[in-house]
């Protein structure tokens, strides 16, 4: 045997005793390359093998562990050999158990008559006693009872060719070999962590706990380490921001906001006024603003964005507002042009389709960019004359991130419906300026765990008030057989002069999605159902022009029913639309349904949201029931987080979600809070 190098945590697994190149390859497939990776491979579940059942004690329908000796085995084939089943019979002196694998003849090679085998599975039948596809382990004589039996035993995720017992044995040896190598990541926190298991003990208990509770405590400790690392990174980012120098002075001088508010057709809610005070304080402060504005659907975030944009514009800076869809960007553009036009502020639209137009009059493209040196003379109020061009507002989609958009002096970035963007997008836009202020807005309430982690570097403002004079929204859940009644109701509303949305999960039908409706197909059918009312079709595969035309027709009332996909989910604002019907409602997340519902209830009329869903999907009724029961977006988001995890809540494009192996952002609020507190202690110790 060659001289063995001492083991460290970073030793490649291939160099670990008993791991050949082939097994190392299989481990790599699970993402396990070093000893440390291996130790962090979390058991998929645990089996309490302190309490075996004898075969005769097995209860039908219940999962249990038992063991015995193989007394017979074989493969049975039928249907001309196209179907096959491998089976062995296990005996333990009390009874016999048939274990079967359908179409997995290869299982045959893993077993021999006479083998002692441990099986874990659910008893399907008791005449004869049968289990299908149980988990198995062949017991080898003389093997350590310590590891596999008579204890709470870890069960790991595997890959084909990697035996459970072997991996468990390897884990045992790896833990033994690294005793003393696993140190506390932050020894200075010893006192704060006195009541916690050490990291070394936590790892040991994660894999080989005495009691299940020890494994959970171990997991919590490892999660805490993980979350602490995240908090330290967040706090470091924050300190970088604070240390870069003085922030751009964007507090404004009121010369545009005053006339703007005077002309506005409504007065701001108390919440809007309070939030604007918070924002102005940031814009005039020493550190660039990093703020999240959270306000439920319809709380009036757009006008807040307009006011804060005016502050920066008054101060002589450009402002960029980014929205996730062309429809929403177009809507913002129209609204801001209407609002700011009379004040003489240029407003540009910058989307994939109209980039060239956006550059007009600014020389933003094609080399006509004014030299930067000319615009850096001053930053504060009263020095705006140093600019070559007047400050302008740029509204756009992702296109703003691209090279064609070159603002002169970006003072403020506003990101609408921020959950539709990744952190990376946000940062790329911010980097178009020199530490501009940043406001991100979302209607998806951020549960506290996410607020403290993913959004941990942002201050949070909340618009907790819906403007007065809104009709209420009533929500109903209906099965598809009730559709004729729903359409009848909808026709009555149309006759009263109202408008409606009907939303579908798909653009076109797909073979692998039977029963899931497609908007294009339904459009053909429903046009006749709603005649003489006019029906419009809106989805992401239409050209931008087509989308614009349909939206314009819907806004003007020329089209009364809009059949759409979830492209209308964010931001669309048509006050006369009061009915929202969502078909295949189970295809959408709760937070998303809440957003869709927010498209109605924007005027004084009472509105209805009707969710059409099959009652057969398990848990579906309860899930949609939450929506029917509450209009509280925060509760809905929390439920969504529990049901679908943070990735879903934040949208598919949210690339900033931290990959956590041990922490769970849906449930670990206490750990998140603890990690934040510890990160604070660390910063104190350093600073
Ligand atoms: P969201 O917060 O969902 O983005 P919007 O900004 O689209 O909401 O506002 C929804 C509607 O409420 C818009 O038509 C807007 O003009 C209107 N609105 C905003 N603030 C007020 C207010 N203070 N009083 C009355 N209506 C308001
Ligand atoms: Mg909005």
XYZ file of C-alpha atoms and ligand atoms in Angstrom:
715
model
C 0.000 0.000 0.000
C 1.390 3.448 -0.850
C 2.205 5.902 1.901
C -0.982 7.736 2.794
C -0.947 11.511 2.821
C -2.597 13.012 5.879
C -6.267 13.716 5.299
C -7.495 17.296 5.167
C -10.959 18.586 4.438
C -9.919 19.448 0.906
C -8.481 16.012 0.124
C -10.055 14.769 -3.108
C -12.271 11.788 -2.389
C -10.327 9.708 -4.896
C -7.365 9.848 -2.510
C -9.395 8.706 0.461
C -8.791 5.183 1.670
C -11.152 2.736 0.015
C -12.364 5.078 -2.720
C -11.193 4.004 -6.162
C -11.376 6.101 -9.318
C -14.697 4.525 -10.298
C -16.416 5.310 -7.014
C -14.842 8.781 -6.996
C -16.475 9.341 -10.353
C -19.860 8.288 -9.008
C -19.457 10.558 -5.992
C -18.583 13.447 -8.295
C -21.898 12.878 -10.002
C -23.519 13.822 -6.696
C -21.347 16.924 -6.576
C -19.054 15.363 -3.964
C -15.421 15.969 -4.809
C -13.632 16.556 -1.523
C -13.877 15.105 1.944
C -15.573 18.314 2.996
C -18.203 17.976 0.256
C -18.874 14.484 1.491
C -19.357 15.571 5.085
C -21.866 18.167 3.926
C -23.893 15.581 1.983
C -27.081 15.770 3.971
C -29.041 12.561 4.617
C -32.223 12.422 2.631
C -33.979 10.902 5.605
C -33.370 8.779 8.675
C -34.535 5.320 9.559
C -35.043 4.336 13.141
C -33.543 0.865 13.044
C -33.594 0.469 16.759
C -37.038 -0.929 16.259
C -37.114 -3.602 13.633
C -40.263 -5.425 12.868
C -40.275 -9.136 12.300
C -41.938 -10.073 9.035
C -45.034 -11.327 10.781
C -45.387 -7.974 12.569
C -45.484 -5.917 9.364
C -48.740 -4.033 8.927
C -50.348 -3.540 5.564
C -49.985 0.014 4.216
C -47.271 0.986 6.698
C -43.623 1.580 5.889
C -41.224 -0.358 8.102
C -37.805 -1.950 8.255
C -37.376 -5.687 8.565
C -34.733 -8.254 7.707
C -34.285 -11.891 6.866
C -32.533 -14.437 4.677
C -33.203 -14.907 0.957
C -34.635 -18.388 0.536
C -35.603 -18.156 -3.140
C -35.272 -15.718 -6.022
C -35.877 -15.464 -9.731
C -37.083 -13.513 -12.753
C -40.488 -13.958 -14.293
C -41.175 -12.834 -17.876
C -44.377 -12.490 -19.845
C -45.925 -10.716 -22.854
C -43.338 -12.277 -25.152
C -40.584 -11.255 -22.785
C -41.310 -7.542 -22.999
C -42.368 -7.401 -19.347
C -40.353 -8.868 -16.540
C -40.220 -8.938 -12.773
C -37.481 -9.818 -10.374
C -38.503 -11.232 -7.035
C -36.939 -12.708 -3.951
C -38.481 -14.294 -0.904
C -37.182 -13.330 2.496
C -37.638 -15.434 5.603
C -36.896 -14.592 9.223
C -38.422 -17.511 11.086
C -41.744 -15.727 11.662
C -43.029 -15.480 8.090
C -42.071 -14.960 4.450
C -41.949 -11.690 2.538
C -42.048 -11.325 -1.254
C -40.013 -8.403 -2.551
C -40.632 -7.495 -6.187
C -39.051 -5.220 -8.772
C -40.986 -4.583 -11.945
C -38.966 -4.242 -15.119
C -35.728 -4.071 -13.176
C -34.264 -7.441 -13.981
C -30.788 -6.091 -13.322
C -31.589 -6.204 -9.581
C -30.957 -9.927 -9.886
C -27.226 -9.471 -9.898
C -27.152 -7.748 -6.517
C -28.544 -10.689 -4.531
C -27.848 -14.368 -3.831
C -29.853 -17.049 -2.114
C -28.671 -17.146 1.470
C -27.921 -13.397 1.715
C -28.999 -11.620 4.878
C -30.958 -8.606 3.636
C -32.437 -5.579 5.283
C -35.484 -4.097 3.556
C -37.382 -0.898 4.084
C -40.705 -0.382 2.402
C -44.450 -0.406 2.621
C -46.299 -3.696 2.939
C -48.640 -3.806 -0.068
C -50.450 -6.976 0.661
C -50.434 -9.614 3.369
C -51.571 -12.663 1.392
C -48.804 -13.266 0.547
C -46.835 -10.523 2.304
C -45.481 -8.335 -0.491
C -43.391 -5.215 -0.950
C -42.708 -3.586 -4.299
C -39.390 -1.836 -4.876
C -38.291 -1.698 -1.226
C -34.965 -0.154 -0.321
C -32.514 -2.909 0.457
C -29.138 -3.472 2.016
C -27.297 -6.760 1.991
C -25.792 -7.363 5.409
C -22.263 -8.593 5.365
C -21.131 -10.742 8.210
C -19.026 -9.062 10.836
C -20.044 -5.580 9.731
C -20.322 -2.885 12.281
C -23.689 -2.814 13.907
C -22.566 0.654 14.961
C -23.058 2.081 11.506
C -25.952 0.397 9.814
C -28.108 -1.297 12.373
C -29.613 -0.884 15.786
C -29.486 2.887 15.544
C -31.011 5.929 13.869
C -29.538 5.344 10.437
C -28.964 7.964 7.748
C -30.213 7.278 4.246
C -28.497 9.245 1.488
C -29.364 10.313 -1.998
C -27.479 8.025 -4.347
C -26.665 7.678 -7.977
C -26.794 4.455 -9.952
C -24.029 2.083 -8.993
C -23.370 3.649 -5.610
C -24.499 1.383 -2.764
C -26.174 2.951 0.253
C -24.177 0.904 2.712
C -20.893 1.719 1.121
C -21.598 5.437 1.184
C -22.721 5.218 4.795
C -19.562 3.339 5.709
C -17.473 5.930 3.886
C -19.207 8.718 5.770
C -18.466 7.006 9.048
C -14.796 6.683 8.187
C -14.598 10.236 6.859
C -16.020 11.597 10.108
C -13.512 9.556 12.112
C -10.618 10.661 9.900
C -11.464 14.337 10.180
C -12.019 14.516 13.912
C -10.216 17.609 15.050
C -10.099 19.099 11.554
C -13.557 20.606 11.707
C -13.079 23.882 13.482
C -15.400 26.664 14.469
C -15.602 29.162 11.582
C -15.688 32.071 14.039
C -13.989 31.187 17.336
C -14.741 34.707 18.607
C -18.418 33.737 18.743
C -17.769 30.925 21.234
C -19.716 32.637 23.962
C -22.737 33.406 21.759
C -22.802 29.807 20.591
C -22.255 28.236 23.992
C -25.637 26.534 23.984
C -25.162 25.179 20.455
C -23.371 22.045 19.345
C -19.953 22.772 17.854
C -19.723 22.507 14.103
C -17.860 19.223 14.491
C -20.529 17.753 16.722
C -23.255 19.118 14.449
C -21.787 17.264 11.479
C -21.445 14.076 13.471
C -25.061 14.308 14.639
C -26.278 15.170 11.194
C -25.057 11.795 9.980
C -25.101 9.521 12.984
C -27.408 10.976 15.613
C -28.336 9.231 18.810
C -31.839 10.600 18.520
C -33.608 12.237 15.614
C -33.723 15.484 17.560
C -29.914 15.546 17.585
C -29.879 15.404 13.798
C -32.240 18.360 13.606
C -30.163 20.355 16.065
C -27.117 19.537 13.965
C -28.872 20.735 10.849
C -29.782 23.964 12.588
C -26.201 24.619 13.578
C -25.003 24.028 10.020
C -27.791 26.235 8.695
C -26.738 28.930 11.113
C -23.172 28.818 9.767
C -24.490 29.036 6.244
C -26.807 31.960 6.982
C -24.085 33.728 8.917
C -21.833 33.603 5.883
C -24.639 35.163 3.868
C -25.124 37.938 6.428
C -21.427 38.700 6.561
C -21.428 39.117 2.768
C -24.472 41.386 2.933
C -22.920 43.539 5.614
C -19.689 43.742 3.667
C -21.581 44.983 0.597
C -23.278 47.553 2.742
C -19.979 48.790 4.167
C -18.477 49.067 0.680
C -21.363 51.264 -0.326
C -20.908 53.440 2.717
C -17.205 53.864 2.226
C -17.162 54.873 -1.444
C -17.584 58.578 -0.709
C -20.407 61.039 -0.753
C -23.630 59.990 -2.451
C -25.057 61.968 -5.368
C -27.206 64.765 -3.989
C -30.631 63.995 -5.444
C -32.968 65.515 -2.868
C -34.368 68.044 -5.358
C -35.720 71.547 -4.791
C -39.491 70.987 -5.232
C -39.766 73.082 -8.381
C -41.312 70.219 -10.375
C -42.884 68.113 -7.653
C -45.066 70.977 -6.431
C -46.818 71.655 -9.754
C -46.924 67.927 -10.448
C -48.793 67.139 -7.240
C -51.059 70.147 -7.696
C -52.186 68.873 -11.069
C -52.578 65.235 -10.024
C -56.200 64.065 -10.084
C -55.927 62.618 -6.561
C -54.163 63.423 -3.323
C -51.481 61.108 -2.004
C -52.393 58.679 0.729
C -50.766 59.132 4.111
C -48.646 56.062 3.385
C -47.428 57.503 0.088
C -46.507 60.766 1.787
C -44.642 58.981 4.562
C -42.706 56.804 2.110
C -41.780 59.840 0.025
C -40.349 61.449 3.127
C -38.215 58.337 3.710
C -37.063 58.393 0.111
C -36.171 62.071 0.107
C -34.175 61.563 3.267
C -32.179 58.835 1.479
C -31.663 60.841 -1.709
C -30.280 63.752 0.238
C -28.207 61.524 2.508
C -24.548 60.606 2.569
C -24.918 56.989 1.444
C -26.472 55.946 -1.875
C -30.021 54.774 -1.332
C -30.655 51.021 -1.495
C -34.329 50.717 -0.737
C -37.099 48.232 -1.354
C -40.580 49.662 -1.639
C -43.087 47.007 -0.801
C -46.715 47.803 -1.463
C -49.581 45.515 -2.246
C -51.121 45.498 -5.688
C -52.890 48.801 -6.281
C -51.283 50.657 -3.372
C -49.997 53.306 -5.783
C -46.297 52.677 -6.221
C -46.092 54.290 -9.661
C -46.858 57.785 -8.454
C -44.306 57.369 -5.671
C -41.768 56.442 -8.325
C -42.769 59.545 -10.270
C -42.185 61.800 -7.274
C -38.844 60.300 -6.405
C -37.821 60.554 -10.068
C -38.715 64.237 -9.990
C -36.442 64.779 -6.986
C -33.471 63.367 -8.894
C -34.427 65.214 -12.072
C -34.718 68.499 -10.178
C -31.209 67.865 -8.936
C -29.985 67.592 -12.512
C -29.672 63.827 -12.810
C -31.002 61.287 -15.276
C -33.390 58.650 -14.016
C -33.925 55.128 -15.359
C -37.057 53.118 -14.654
C -36.955 49.453 -15.597
C -40.057 47.254 -15.920
C -40.181 43.537 -16.692
C -42.519 43.546 -19.694
C -42.871 45.713 -22.770
C -46.538 46.187 -21.955
C -45.741 47.613 -18.554
C -42.821 49.688 -19.846
C -45.145 51.101 -22.513
C -47.790 51.903 -19.933
C -45.278 53.657 -17.682
C -43.882 55.557 -20.634
C -47.299 56.886 -21.604
C -48.161 57.827 -18.046
C -44.852 59.518 -17.297
C -44.877 61.362 -20.617
C -48.337 62.678 -19.718
C -47.201 63.686 -16.236
C -43.750 65.089 -17.080
C -44.385 66.479 -20.569
C -46.037 69.655 -19.255
C -43.024 70.226 -16.992
C -40.734 70.128 -19.996
C -38.908 66.978 -18.903
C -37.878 64.664 -21.745
C -39.183 61.119 -21.354
C -37.747 58.322 -23.483
C -38.890 54.782 -24.055
C -36.122 52.238 -24.310
C -37.244 48.699 -25.073
C -35.899 46.005 -27.325
C -38.143 47.224 -30.113
C -37.558 50.960 -29.907
C -34.026 51.403 -28.767
C -33.190 53.602 -31.729
C -36.061 55.945 -30.984
C -34.906 56.300 -27.426
C -31.560 57.576 -28.530
C -33.082 60.362 -30.585
C -32.480 63.832 -29.364
C -30.016 62.592 -26.805
C -27.281 61.264 -28.976
C -27.233 58.286 -26.680
C -26.009 56.098 -29.484
C -23.670 56.375 -32.410
C -20.852 58.246 -30.808
C -22.689 61.477 -30.100
C -22.412 61.024 -26.343
C -21.448 64.283 -24.650
C -18.042 64.049 -23.011
C -18.411 62.981 -19.411
C -15.983 65.586 -18.228
C -18.430 68.252 -19.240
C -21.034 67.041 -16.822
C -19.076 66.367 -13.671
C -18.623 69.958 -12.584
C -21.192 69.905 -9.831
C -23.721 67.642 -8.358
C -26.010 69.690 -6.209
C -29.018 71.863 -6.792
C -28.321 74.948 -8.812
C -25.439 73.547 -10.776
C -27.537 71.852 -13.408
C -26.474 74.363 -16.016
C -23.165 72.527 -16.169
C -24.920 69.791 -18.130
C -24.800 69.588 -21.849
C -28.307 68.161 -22.054
C -31.345 68.506 -19.860
C -31.872 65.688 -17.380
C -34.208 63.073 -18.737
C -36.282 60.118 -17.685
C -35.655 56.784 -19.401
C -38.344 54.166 -19.166
C -37.588 50.712 -20.470
C -37.297 46.980 -20.194
C -34.168 44.810 -19.912
C -33.001 46.780 -22.943
C -31.801 49.434 -20.513
C -29.129 47.032 -19.330
C -27.652 46.720 -22.792
C -24.817 48.711 -24.240
C -27.024 51.076 -26.245
C -28.250 52.862 -23.162
C -25.708 55.436 -22.034
C -27.130 57.958 -19.592
C -25.154 61.139 -19.001
C -25.450 61.235 -15.281
C -27.528 58.502 -13.810
C -28.713 59.640 -10.414
C -31.504 57.197 -9.697
C -32.482 53.727 -10.820
C -36.023 52.514 -10.166
C -36.874 48.875 -10.751
C -40.551 48.062 -10.920
C -41.813 44.571 -10.103
C -38.345 43.765 -8.895
C -39.136 40.081 -8.242
C -39.171 39.577 -11.999
C -35.519 40.536 -12.230
C -32.378 38.944 -10.929
C -29.994 40.720 -8.614
C -27.541 40.633 -11.500
C -29.845 42.694 -13.729
C -30.298 45.201 -11.002
C -26.580 45.605 -10.487
C -25.848 45.920 -14.202
C -28.213 48.826 -14.511
C -26.839 50.465 -11.386
C -23.348 50.257 -12.824
C -24.367 52.553 -15.676
C -23.808 55.356 -13.223
C -21.434 56.114 -10.388
C -23.198 54.829 -7.313
C -26.662 56.083 -8.264
C -29.514 55.730 -5.809
C -31.581 52.586 -6.161
C -35.251 52.020 -5.489
C -36.719 48.592 -6.144
C -40.450 48.134 -5.978
C -42.482 45.000 -5.533
C -46.061 44.030 -4.914
C -45.023 40.569 -3.828
C -44.667 41.011 -0.115
C -41.343 39.811 1.117
C -41.654 37.409 4.015
C -39.291 38.337 6.788
C -36.822 35.521 6.147
C -36.243 36.797 2.625
C -36.251 40.405 3.747
C -33.345 39.606 6.011
C -31.387 37.489 3.551
C -31.987 37.981 -0.126
C -32.974 41.588 0.453
C -30.794 41.968 3.493
C -28.798 44.808 1.977
C -31.903 46.883 1.313
C -33.796 49.199 3.606
C -37.484 48.532 3.413
C -40.374 50.963 3.044
C -43.931 49.750 3.111
C -46.998 51.247 1.425
C -49.534 49.763 3.795
C -52.576 51.648 2.597
C -54.763 51.264 -0.461
C -56.141 54.564 -1.845
C -59.690 55.267 -0.746
C -62.697 54.904 -3.016
C -61.865 51.502 -4.428
C -64.624 48.964 -4.942
C -63.968 45.733 -3.126
C -62.920 42.523 -4.892
C -64.802 39.322 -4.202
C -63.069 36.035 -4.970
C -64.752 32.769 -5.906
C -63.444 29.306 -6.710
C -65.465 27.359 -9.283
C -65.116 24.016 -11.040
C -64.950 23.982 -14.865
C -68.483 22.591 -15.216
C -69.734 25.941 -13.897
C -68.191 27.891 -16.784
C -71.502 28.533 -18.607
C -72.756 30.316 -15.476
C -69.513 32.253 -15.220
C -69.813 33.430 -18.831
C -73.410 34.411 -18.210
C -72.335 36.508 -15.247
C -69.568 38.036 -17.307
C -71.974 38.990 -20.088
C -74.181 40.747 -17.556
C -71.187 42.803 -16.373
C -70.270 43.662 -19.952
C -73.843 44.823 -20.491
C -73.363 47.188 -17.538
C -70.408 48.685 -19.387
C -67.626 46.947 -17.476
C -64.639 45.106 -18.954
C -63.028 41.782 -18.110
C -59.882 39.676 -18.284
C -59.828 35.945 -18.860
C -56.400 34.456 -18.178
C -54.952 31.114 -19.330
C -51.731 29.334 -18.434
C -50.577 28.646 -21.971
C -50.272 30.349 -25.334
C -50.749 27.172 -27.324
C -51.876 23.691 -26.444
C -49.218 21.114 -25.716
C -49.398 17.338 -25.943
C -47.804 16.837 -22.576
C -50.208 19.190 -20.829
C -53.591 17.628 -21.294
C -56.461 19.613 -19.827
C -54.437 22.800 -19.609
C -56.082 25.442 -21.708
C -54.370 27.655 -24.246
C -55.374 31.235 -24.840
C -55.202 31.068 -28.650
C -57.557 28.099 -28.765
C -60.067 29.569 -26.312
C -60.012 32.838 -28.211
C -61.552 31.112 -31.220
C -64.347 29.685 -29.073
C -65.106 32.628 -26.841
C -65.342 35.334 -29.466
C -68.797 33.955 -30.278
C -69.781 33.504 -26.627
C -69.303 37.195 -25.832
C -70.647 38.712 -29.068
C -71.537 41.499 -29.610
C -68.830 42.489 -27.105
C -65.403 42.495 -28.677
C -62.720 40.100 -27.522
C -58.981 40.819 -27.702
C -56.071 38.392 -27.552
C -52.835 39.155 -25.704
C -49.790 36.978 -25.144
C -46.044 37.172 -25.231
C -45.633 35.658 -28.668
C -47.394 38.518 -30.430
C -45.208 41.226 -31.872
C -44.796 44.334 -29.834
C -46.996 46.264 -32.257
C -49.769 43.721 -31.962
C -49.512 43.799 -28.178
C -49.656 47.581 -28.192
C -52.683 47.645 -30.434
C -54.619 45.199 -28.281
C -53.726 47.002 -25.063
C -54.701 50.343 -26.596
C -58.025 48.908 -27.742
C -58.670 47.472 -24.276
C -57.748 50.723 -22.540
C -60.021 52.739 -24.801
C -62.890 50.315 -24.231
C -63.079 49.324 -27.877
C -62.272 45.778 -26.749
C -64.263 44.654 -23.715
C -62.853 41.234 -22.938
C -59.137 40.612 -22.897
C -58.068 36.985 -23.240
C -54.497 36.816 -22.061
C -51.680 34.807 -20.561
C -49.918 35.879 -17.397
C -48.307 38.756 -19.346
C -50.963 40.912 -17.716
C -49.772 39.766 -14.298
C -47.727 42.828 -13.513
C -48.664 46.440 -13.479
C -51.439 46.658 -16.053
C -53.863 49.329 -14.911
C -57.305 49.651 -16.522
C -59.808 50.894 -13.947
C -62.963 49.949 -15.855
C -62.020 46.258 -15.890
C -63.815 44.624 -12.966
C -63.944 40.912 -13.692
C -60.924 38.628 -13.659
C -61.492 35.007 -14.639
C -58.513 32.656 -14.339
C -58.793 29.227 -15.923
C -56.637 26.304 -14.749
C -55.974 28.422 -11.696
C -53.884 25.671 -10.133
C -51.216 26.226 -12.732
C -50.328 29.539 -11.101
C -48.572 30.294 -7.849
C -50.567 31.967 -5.098
C -48.580 35.179 -5.214
C -49.054 35.254 -8.963
C -52.806 34.750 -8.642
C -52.889 37.567 -6.137
C -51.118 39.792 -8.662
C -53.533 38.816 -11.403
C -56.433 39.559 -9.110
C -54.903 42.977 -8.552
C -55.684 43.876 -12.178
C -59.283 44.453 -11.099
C -60.632 46.497 -8.207
C -58.837 49.580 -9.496
C -61.945 51.715 -9.908
C -64.960 52.518 -7.769
C -66.998 49.523 -8.948
C -67.156 46.266 -7.068
C -64.996 43.638 -8.769
C -64.967 39.864 -8.997
C -62.143 37.395 -9.339
C -63.256 33.922 -10.376
C -60.766 31.075 -10.144
C -61.638 28.067 -12.249
C -60.041 24.886 -10.977
C -60.570 21.170 -11.013
C -61.387 19.964 -7.541
C -59.538 16.723 -8.186
C -56.015 18.024 -7.694
C -55.048 17.159 -4.108
C -54.695 20.178 -1.848
C -55.878 22.463 -4.627
C -59.104 23.527 -3.008
C -57.305 24.428 0.188
C -54.625 26.352 -1.694
C -57.067 28.457 -3.662
C -59.179 28.780 -0.543
C -56.404 30.864 1.006
C -56.817 33.312 -1.842
C -60.567 33.425 -1.492
C -60.259 33.937 2.248
C -57.798 36.804 2.327
C -56.757 39.844 0.334
C -53.682 40.166 2.512
C -50.798 39.806 0.081
C -48.401 39.200 2.917
C -50.210 36.123 4.196
C -50.540 34.855 0.662
C -46.829 35.236 0.035
C -46.007 33.388 3.244
C -48.246 30.514 2.221
C -46.679 30.483 -1.220
C -43.233 30.399 0.301
C -44.213 27.374 2.382
C -45.875 25.594 -0.509
C -43.442 26.291 -3.290
C -40.196 27.521 -1.792
C -38.413 30.822 -2.349
C -37.465 30.181 -5.980
C -41.078 30.159 -7.074
C -42.085 33.108 -4.984
C -39.337 35.227 -6.400
C -39.991 34.213 -9.960
C -38.023 31.973 -12.227
C -35.672 34.720 -13.244
C -34.609 35.424 -9.719
C -31.049 34.263 -9.929
C -30.028 35.855 -6.685
C -31.651 33.313 -4.415
C -28.883 31.893 -2.261
C -28.393 28.163 -2.596
C -28.828 26.883 0.919
C -27.995 23.287 1.776
C -29.167 23.348 5.380
C -31.196 26.491 5.901
C -34.770 26.774 4.771
C -35.961 30.289 4.090
C -39.563 29.198 4.382
C -39.276 28.130 7.993
C -35.998 29.175 9.588
C -36.865 32.716 10.626
C -35.333 32.243 14.079
C -32.054 31.087 12.571
C -32.032 33.964 10.105
C -32.503 36.432 12.942
C -29.807 34.755 14.995
C -27.367 34.825 12.072
C -27.988 38.519 11.603
C -27.321 39.181 15.243
C -24.095 37.164 15.069
C -22.939 38.992 11.940
C -23.466 42.240 13.836
C -21.295 40.933 16.682
C -18.573 39.962 14.221
C -18.619 43.408 12.641
C -18.286 44.992 16.092
C -15.371 42.752 16.887
C -13.623 43.799 13.671
C -14.573 47.458 13.691
P -49.265 49.538 -7.935
O -48.805 49.857 -6.546
O -49.940 48.213 -8.009
O -48.173 49.708 -8.950
P -50.422 51.744 -9.321
O -49.291 52.667 -9.096
O -50.588 51.167 -10.664
O -50.407 50.591 -8.241
O -51.738 52.493 -8.852
C -53.001 51.917 -9.034
C -54.014 52.979 -9.390
O -54.256 53.815 -8.270
C -53.549 53.884 -10.498
O -54.609 54.103 -11.376
C -53.162 55.145 -9.778
O -53.285 56.271 -10.594
C -54.127 55.177 -8.621
N -53.648 55.892 -7.441
C -52.391 55.916 -6.964
N -52.328 56.665 -5.835
C -53.577 57.094 -5.574
C -54.155 57.908 -4.547
N -53.423 58.419 -3.578
N -55.485 58.140 -4.615
C -56.233 57.611 -5.604
N -55.756 56.861 -6.608
C -54.434 56.588 -6.608
Mg -47.179 48.774 -10.403
